[in-house]
Short mmCIF file of C-alpha atoms in Angstrom, two decimals:
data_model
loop_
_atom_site.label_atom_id
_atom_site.label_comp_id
_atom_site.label_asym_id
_atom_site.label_seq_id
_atom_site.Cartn_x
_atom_site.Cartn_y
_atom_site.Cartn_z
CA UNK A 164 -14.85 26.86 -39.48
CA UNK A 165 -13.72 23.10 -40.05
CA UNK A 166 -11.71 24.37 -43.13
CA UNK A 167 -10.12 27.00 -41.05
CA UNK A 168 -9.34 24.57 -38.43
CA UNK A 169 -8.18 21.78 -41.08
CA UNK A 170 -5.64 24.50 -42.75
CA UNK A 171 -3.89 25.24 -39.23
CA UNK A 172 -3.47 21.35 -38.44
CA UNK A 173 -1.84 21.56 -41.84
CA UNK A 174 0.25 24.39 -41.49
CA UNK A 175 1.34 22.93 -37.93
CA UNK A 176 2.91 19.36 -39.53
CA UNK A 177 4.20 21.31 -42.41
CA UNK A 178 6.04 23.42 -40.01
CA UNK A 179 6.66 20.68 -37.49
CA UNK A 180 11.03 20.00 -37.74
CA UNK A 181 11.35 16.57 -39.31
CA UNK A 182 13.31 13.75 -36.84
CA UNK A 183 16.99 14.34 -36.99
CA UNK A 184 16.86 18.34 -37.50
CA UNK A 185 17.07 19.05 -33.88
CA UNK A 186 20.37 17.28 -34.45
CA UNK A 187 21.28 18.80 -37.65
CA UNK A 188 21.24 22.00 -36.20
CA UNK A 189 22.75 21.40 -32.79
CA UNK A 190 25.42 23.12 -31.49
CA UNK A 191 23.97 26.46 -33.04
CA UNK A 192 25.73 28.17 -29.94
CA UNK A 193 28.26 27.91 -27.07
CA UNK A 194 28.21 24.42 -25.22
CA UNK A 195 29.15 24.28 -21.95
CA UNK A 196 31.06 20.91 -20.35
CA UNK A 197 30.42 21.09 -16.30
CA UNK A 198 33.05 19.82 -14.52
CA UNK A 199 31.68 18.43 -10.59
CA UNK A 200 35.52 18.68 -9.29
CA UNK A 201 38.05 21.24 -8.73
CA UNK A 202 40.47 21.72 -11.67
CA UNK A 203 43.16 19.79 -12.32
CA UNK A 204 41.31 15.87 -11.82
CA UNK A 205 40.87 13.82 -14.47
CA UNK A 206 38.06 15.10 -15.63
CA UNK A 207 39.83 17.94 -15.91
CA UNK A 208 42.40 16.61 -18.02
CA UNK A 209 40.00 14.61 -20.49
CA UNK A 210 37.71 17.84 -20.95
CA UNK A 211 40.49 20.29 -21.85
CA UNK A 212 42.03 17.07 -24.42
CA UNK A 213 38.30 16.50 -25.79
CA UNK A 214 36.76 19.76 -25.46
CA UNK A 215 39.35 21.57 -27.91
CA UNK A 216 38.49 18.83 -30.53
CA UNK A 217 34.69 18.94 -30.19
CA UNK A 218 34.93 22.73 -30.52
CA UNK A 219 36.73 22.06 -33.56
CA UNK A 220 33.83 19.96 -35.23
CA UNK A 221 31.07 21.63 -33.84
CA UNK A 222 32.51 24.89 -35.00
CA UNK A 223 31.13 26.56 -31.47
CA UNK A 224 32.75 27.60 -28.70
CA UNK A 225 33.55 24.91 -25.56
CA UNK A 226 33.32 26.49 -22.25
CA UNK A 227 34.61 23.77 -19.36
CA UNK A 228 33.27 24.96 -16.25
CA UNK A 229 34.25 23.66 -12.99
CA UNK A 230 31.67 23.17 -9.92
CA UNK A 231 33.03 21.30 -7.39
CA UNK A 232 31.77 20.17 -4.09
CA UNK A 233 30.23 17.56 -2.18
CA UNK A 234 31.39 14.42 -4.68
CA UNK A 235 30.30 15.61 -7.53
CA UNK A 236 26.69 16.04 -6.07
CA UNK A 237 27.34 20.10 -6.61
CA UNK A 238 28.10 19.75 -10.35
CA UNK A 239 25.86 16.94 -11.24
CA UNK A 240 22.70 18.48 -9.79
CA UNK A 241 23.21 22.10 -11.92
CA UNK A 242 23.26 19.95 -14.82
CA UNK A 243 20.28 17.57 -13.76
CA UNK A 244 18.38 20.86 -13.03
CA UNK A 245 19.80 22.63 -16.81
CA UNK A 246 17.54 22.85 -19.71
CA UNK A 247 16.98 19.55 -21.54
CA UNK A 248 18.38 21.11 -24.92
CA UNK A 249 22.31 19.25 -24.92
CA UNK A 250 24.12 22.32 -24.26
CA UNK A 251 24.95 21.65 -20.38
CA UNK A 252 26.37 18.90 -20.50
CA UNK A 253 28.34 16.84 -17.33
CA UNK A 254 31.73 15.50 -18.12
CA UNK A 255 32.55 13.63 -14.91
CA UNK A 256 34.78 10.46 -13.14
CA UNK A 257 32.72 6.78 -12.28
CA UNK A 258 32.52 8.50 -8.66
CA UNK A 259 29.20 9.95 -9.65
CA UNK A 260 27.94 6.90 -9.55
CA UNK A 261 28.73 6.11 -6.22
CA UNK A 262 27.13 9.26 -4.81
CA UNK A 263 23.44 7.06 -4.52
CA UNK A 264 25.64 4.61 -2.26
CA UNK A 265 27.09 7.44 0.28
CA UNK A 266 24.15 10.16 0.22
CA UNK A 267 20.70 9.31 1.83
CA UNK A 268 19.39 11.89 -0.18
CA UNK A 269 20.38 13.20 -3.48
CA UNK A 270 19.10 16.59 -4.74
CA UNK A 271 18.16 14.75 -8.27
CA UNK A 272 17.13 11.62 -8.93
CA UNK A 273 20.15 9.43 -10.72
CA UNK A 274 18.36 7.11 -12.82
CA UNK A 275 16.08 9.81 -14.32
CA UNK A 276 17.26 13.46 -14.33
CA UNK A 277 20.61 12.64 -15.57
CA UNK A 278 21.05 10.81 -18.64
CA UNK A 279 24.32 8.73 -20.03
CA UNK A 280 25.66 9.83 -23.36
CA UNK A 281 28.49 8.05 -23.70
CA UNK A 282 32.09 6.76 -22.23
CA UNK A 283 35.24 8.92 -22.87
CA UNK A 284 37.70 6.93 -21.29
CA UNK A 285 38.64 4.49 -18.41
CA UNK A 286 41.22 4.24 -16.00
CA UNK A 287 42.57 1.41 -14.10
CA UNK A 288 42.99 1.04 -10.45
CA UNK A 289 46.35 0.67 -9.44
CA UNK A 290 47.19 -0.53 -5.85
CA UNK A 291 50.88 1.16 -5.15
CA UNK A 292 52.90 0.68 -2.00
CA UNK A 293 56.23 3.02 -0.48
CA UNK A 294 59.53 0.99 -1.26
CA UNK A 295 59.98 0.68 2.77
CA UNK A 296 57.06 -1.88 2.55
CA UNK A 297 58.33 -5.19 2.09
CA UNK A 298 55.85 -6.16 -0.63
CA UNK A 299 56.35 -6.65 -4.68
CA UNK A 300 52.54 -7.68 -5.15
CA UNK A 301 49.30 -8.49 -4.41
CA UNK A 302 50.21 -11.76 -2.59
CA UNK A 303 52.86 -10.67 -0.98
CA UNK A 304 50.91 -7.69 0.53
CA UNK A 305 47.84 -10.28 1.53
CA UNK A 306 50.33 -12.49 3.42
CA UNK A 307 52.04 -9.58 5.50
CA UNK A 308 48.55 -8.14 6.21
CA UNK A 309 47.80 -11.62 7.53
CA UNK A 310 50.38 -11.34 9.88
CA UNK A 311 49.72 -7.85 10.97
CA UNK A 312 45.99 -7.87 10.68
CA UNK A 313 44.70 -4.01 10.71
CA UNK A 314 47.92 -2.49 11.42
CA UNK A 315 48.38 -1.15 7.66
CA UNK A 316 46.94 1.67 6.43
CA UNK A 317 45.90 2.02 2.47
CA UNK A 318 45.47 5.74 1.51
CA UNK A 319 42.49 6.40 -1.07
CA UNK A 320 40.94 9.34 -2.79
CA UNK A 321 37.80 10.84 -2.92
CA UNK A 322 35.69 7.97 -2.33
CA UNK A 323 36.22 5.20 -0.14
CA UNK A 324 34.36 1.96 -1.33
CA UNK A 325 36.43 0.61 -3.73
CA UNK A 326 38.83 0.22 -0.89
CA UNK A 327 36.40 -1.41 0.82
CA UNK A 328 35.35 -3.84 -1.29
CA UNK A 329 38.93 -4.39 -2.17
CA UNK A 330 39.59 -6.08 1.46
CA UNK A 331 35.91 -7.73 1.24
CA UNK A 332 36.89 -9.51 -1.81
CA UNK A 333 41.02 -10.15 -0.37
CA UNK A 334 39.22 -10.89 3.64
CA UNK A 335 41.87 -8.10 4.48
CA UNK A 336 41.45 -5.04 7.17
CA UNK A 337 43.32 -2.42 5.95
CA UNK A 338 42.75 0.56 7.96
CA UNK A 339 41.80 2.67 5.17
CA UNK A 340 42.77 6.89 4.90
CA UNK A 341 40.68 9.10 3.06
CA UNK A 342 42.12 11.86 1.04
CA UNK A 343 40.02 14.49 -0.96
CA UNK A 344 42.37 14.35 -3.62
CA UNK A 345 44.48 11.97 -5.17
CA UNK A 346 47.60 14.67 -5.26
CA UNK A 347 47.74 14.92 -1.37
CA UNK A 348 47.57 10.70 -0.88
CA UNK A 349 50.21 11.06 -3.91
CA UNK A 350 52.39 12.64 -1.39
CA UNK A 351 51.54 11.16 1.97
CA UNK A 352 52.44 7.97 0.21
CA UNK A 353 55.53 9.12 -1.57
CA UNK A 354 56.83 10.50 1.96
CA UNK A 355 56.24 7.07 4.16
CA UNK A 356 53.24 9.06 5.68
CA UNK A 357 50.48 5.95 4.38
CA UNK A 358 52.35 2.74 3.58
CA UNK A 359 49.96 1.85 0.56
CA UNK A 360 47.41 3.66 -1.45
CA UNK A 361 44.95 3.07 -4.01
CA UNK A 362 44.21 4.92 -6.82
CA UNK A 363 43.75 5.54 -11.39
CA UNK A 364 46.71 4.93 -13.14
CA UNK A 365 46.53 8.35 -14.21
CA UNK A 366 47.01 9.31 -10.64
CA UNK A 367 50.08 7.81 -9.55
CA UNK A 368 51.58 7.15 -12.90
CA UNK A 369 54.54 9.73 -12.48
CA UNK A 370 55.34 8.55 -8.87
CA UNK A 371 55.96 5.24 -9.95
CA UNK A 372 57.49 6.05 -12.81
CA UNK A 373 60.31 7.89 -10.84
CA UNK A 374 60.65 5.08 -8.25
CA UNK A 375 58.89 6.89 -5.31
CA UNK A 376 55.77 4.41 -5.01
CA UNK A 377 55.82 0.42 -6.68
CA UNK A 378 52.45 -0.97 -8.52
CA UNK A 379 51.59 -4.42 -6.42
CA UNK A 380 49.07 -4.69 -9.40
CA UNK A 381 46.24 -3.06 -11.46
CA UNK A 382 42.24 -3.95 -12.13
CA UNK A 383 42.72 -4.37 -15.37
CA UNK A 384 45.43 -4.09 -18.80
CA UNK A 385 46.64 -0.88 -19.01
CA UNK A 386 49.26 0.81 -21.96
CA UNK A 387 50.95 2.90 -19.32
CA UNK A 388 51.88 -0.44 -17.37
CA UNK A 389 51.80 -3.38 -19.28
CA UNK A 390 53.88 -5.78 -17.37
CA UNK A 391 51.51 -5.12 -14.09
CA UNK A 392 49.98 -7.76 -12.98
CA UNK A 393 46.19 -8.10 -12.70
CA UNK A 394 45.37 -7.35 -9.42
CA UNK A 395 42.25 -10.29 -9.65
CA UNK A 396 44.69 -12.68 -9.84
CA UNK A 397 45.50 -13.01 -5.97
CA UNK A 398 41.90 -11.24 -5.67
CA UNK A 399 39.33 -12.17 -7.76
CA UNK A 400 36.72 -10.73 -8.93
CA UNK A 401 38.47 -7.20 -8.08
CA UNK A 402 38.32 -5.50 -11.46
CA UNK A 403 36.98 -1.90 -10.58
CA UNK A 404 38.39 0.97 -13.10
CA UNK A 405 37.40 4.63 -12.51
CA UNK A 406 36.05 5.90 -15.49
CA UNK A 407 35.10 9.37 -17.32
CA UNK A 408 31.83 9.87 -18.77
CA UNK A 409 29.30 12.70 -20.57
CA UNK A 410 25.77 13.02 -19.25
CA UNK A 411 23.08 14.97 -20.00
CA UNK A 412 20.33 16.50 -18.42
CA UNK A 413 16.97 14.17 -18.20
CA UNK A 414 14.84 14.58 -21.22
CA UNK A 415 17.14 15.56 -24.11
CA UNK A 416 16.07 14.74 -27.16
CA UNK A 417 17.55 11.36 -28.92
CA UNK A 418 18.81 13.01 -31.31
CA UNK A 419 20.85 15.62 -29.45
CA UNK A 420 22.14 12.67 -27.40
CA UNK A 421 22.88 10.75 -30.28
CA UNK A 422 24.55 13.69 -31.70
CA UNK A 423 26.68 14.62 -28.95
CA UNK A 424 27.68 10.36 -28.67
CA UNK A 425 28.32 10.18 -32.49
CA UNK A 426 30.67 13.18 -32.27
CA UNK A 427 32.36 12.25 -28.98
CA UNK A 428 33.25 8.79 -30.75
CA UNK A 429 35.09 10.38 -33.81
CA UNK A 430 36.89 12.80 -31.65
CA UNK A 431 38.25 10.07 -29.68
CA UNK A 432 39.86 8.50 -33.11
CA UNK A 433 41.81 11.21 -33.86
CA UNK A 434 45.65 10.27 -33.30
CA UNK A 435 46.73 13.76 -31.28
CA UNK A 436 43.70 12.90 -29.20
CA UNK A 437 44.03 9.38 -28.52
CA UNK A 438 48.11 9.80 -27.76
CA UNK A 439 47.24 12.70 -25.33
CA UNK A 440 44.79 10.93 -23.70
CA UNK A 441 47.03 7.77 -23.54
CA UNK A 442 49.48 10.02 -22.15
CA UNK A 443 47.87 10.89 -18.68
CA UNK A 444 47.01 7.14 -18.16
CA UNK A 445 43.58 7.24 -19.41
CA UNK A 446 42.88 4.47 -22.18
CA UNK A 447 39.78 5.95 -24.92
CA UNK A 448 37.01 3.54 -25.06
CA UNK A 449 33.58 5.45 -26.26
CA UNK A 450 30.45 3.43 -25.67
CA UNK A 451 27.22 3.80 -27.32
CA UNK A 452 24.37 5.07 -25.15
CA UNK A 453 22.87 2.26 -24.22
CA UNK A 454 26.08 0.37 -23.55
CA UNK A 455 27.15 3.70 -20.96
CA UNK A 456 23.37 3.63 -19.68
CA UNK A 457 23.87 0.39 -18.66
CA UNK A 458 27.11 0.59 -17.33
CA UNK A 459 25.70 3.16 -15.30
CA UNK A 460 22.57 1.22 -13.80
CA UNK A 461 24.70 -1.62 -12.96
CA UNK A 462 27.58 0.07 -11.33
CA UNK A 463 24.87 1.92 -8.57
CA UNK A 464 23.49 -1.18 -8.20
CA UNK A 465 26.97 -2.79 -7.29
CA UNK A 466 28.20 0.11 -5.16
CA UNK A 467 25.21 0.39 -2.88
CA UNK A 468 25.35 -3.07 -2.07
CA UNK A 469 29.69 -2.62 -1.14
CA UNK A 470 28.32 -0.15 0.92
CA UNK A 471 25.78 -1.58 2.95
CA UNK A 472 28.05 -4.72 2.91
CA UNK A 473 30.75 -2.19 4.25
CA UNK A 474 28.68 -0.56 6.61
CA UNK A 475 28.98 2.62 5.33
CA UNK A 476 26.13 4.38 6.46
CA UNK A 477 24.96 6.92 3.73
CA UNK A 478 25.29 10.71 5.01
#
């Protein structure tokens, strides 16, 4: 009996996969990128320039699936709820970390059942203003808003709080206008319709570009602008960039994770990619987990308190 028993324990660790084979082996089929927004966002744009080149070295096919709704809540809680096995994966913007900040109840828990792989790319935030404004940058726009206190309207898309915390940080009251998507605010701002908006440089890039909108400054370098000025120079501390990051579902194995981060990283170093990428106004980074975990933790710390600063009242 105790030799029958000792002969199975055996055969079980013999048969037992070694660490790292669950990565070896993964993708062995179709992998499945879940986009929480409707196509044609950025994280639209940064799946179909990544996905293509993952597909590539993974030698499996790369299905981008979009499930919008609800700001990215929709999207992110199919993948929190997928198997924990790396082939669902989330490919999403920074606002799904400001979801625990406007819902009072999410349908997953974000510090558990979704878990950070790695960075793709970042974006900065570009405040832009109609050529009718008399404004060239950030100082001029504080002074005239100081001498028309809440009169001027800033139009912003899909989430509101970095608008908020903008005029917390500046002491300003601009009345802000929500858009679902930055290509409406786009535009309402080109046509007069909101004097001032605020959104990624991959947003309004081709606006300004053409002379319909001006850049009063941005949160941070970017290659498509380079002669902006920094926004946290007339407002300090303002250095929010919207961002575009893989997740995972809670549980996946380390090594599928690290995997799936090793693979994103080289992807991201391949010239076509990088210059397409650069292209739309998003600037490749790549983090390693624990860098993008972190990011993560901090950034729902920092938006729940803008919001209860704000007022916002979560819905």
């Amino acid at each position: 009996m105790r030799s029958t028993l000792w002969t199975t324990v055996i055969a079980t660790v013999l048969l037992a996969p070694a660490p790292g084979v669950f990565a070896q082996a993964f993708p062995v089929k179709m992998v499945r990128l879940v986009i929480p927004f409707a196509v044609g966002g950025s994280s639209d744009a940064n799946a179909r320039i990544v996905g293509p080149a993952l597909a590539e070295r993974w030698k499996q096919q790369v299905l981008i699936e979009p499930r919008p709704g609800a700001a990215t809540v929709i999207g992110a809680d199919y993948v929190a709820k997928s198997p924990p096995d790396g082939y669902i994966l989330l490919l999403t913007t920074s606002q799904v970390v400001q979801s625990p900040a406007t819902f009072a109840k999410l349908p997953y828990d974000p510090h558990t059942d979704l878990m950070p792989v790695t960075l793709i790319t970042v974006s900065p935030q570009a405040i832009i203003a109609h050529p009718s404004l008399p404004v060239k940058n950030m100082k001029e726009l504080i002074a005239l808003e100081r001498a028309r206190p809440g009169e001027l309207n800033i139009g912003t898309a899909g989430t509101i709080l970095p608008t908020h915390r903008l005029n917390m940080l500046a002491n300003m009251k601009l009345q802000i206008v929500p858009y679902k998507g930055a290509g409406p605010m786009i535009t309402d701002a080109m046509g007069g319709h909101v004097p001032l908006a605020i959104g990624a440089v991959s947003s309004v890039q081709g606006a300004v570009r053409t002379g319909h909108l001006r850049i009063l400054g941005v949160s941070s370098p970017t290659t498509a602008f380079p002669d902006a000025p920094l926004i946290a120079r007339d407002v300090p501390e303002y250095d929010y960039e919207s961002w575009v990051g893989i997740f995972a579902p809670g549980g996946t194995p380390r090594e599928i994770v690290m995997r799936i981060r090793d693979d994103v990283a080289a992807v991201l170093q391949l010239p076509d990619v990088r210059q397409r990428l650069l292209h739309i106004g998003m600037e490749p980074r790549g983090q390693t987990t624990e860098e993008f975990a972190a990011r993560v933790r901090t950034e729902i710390a920092i938006w729940r308190k803008v919001a209860a600063a704000a007022g916002v009242k979560p819905q």
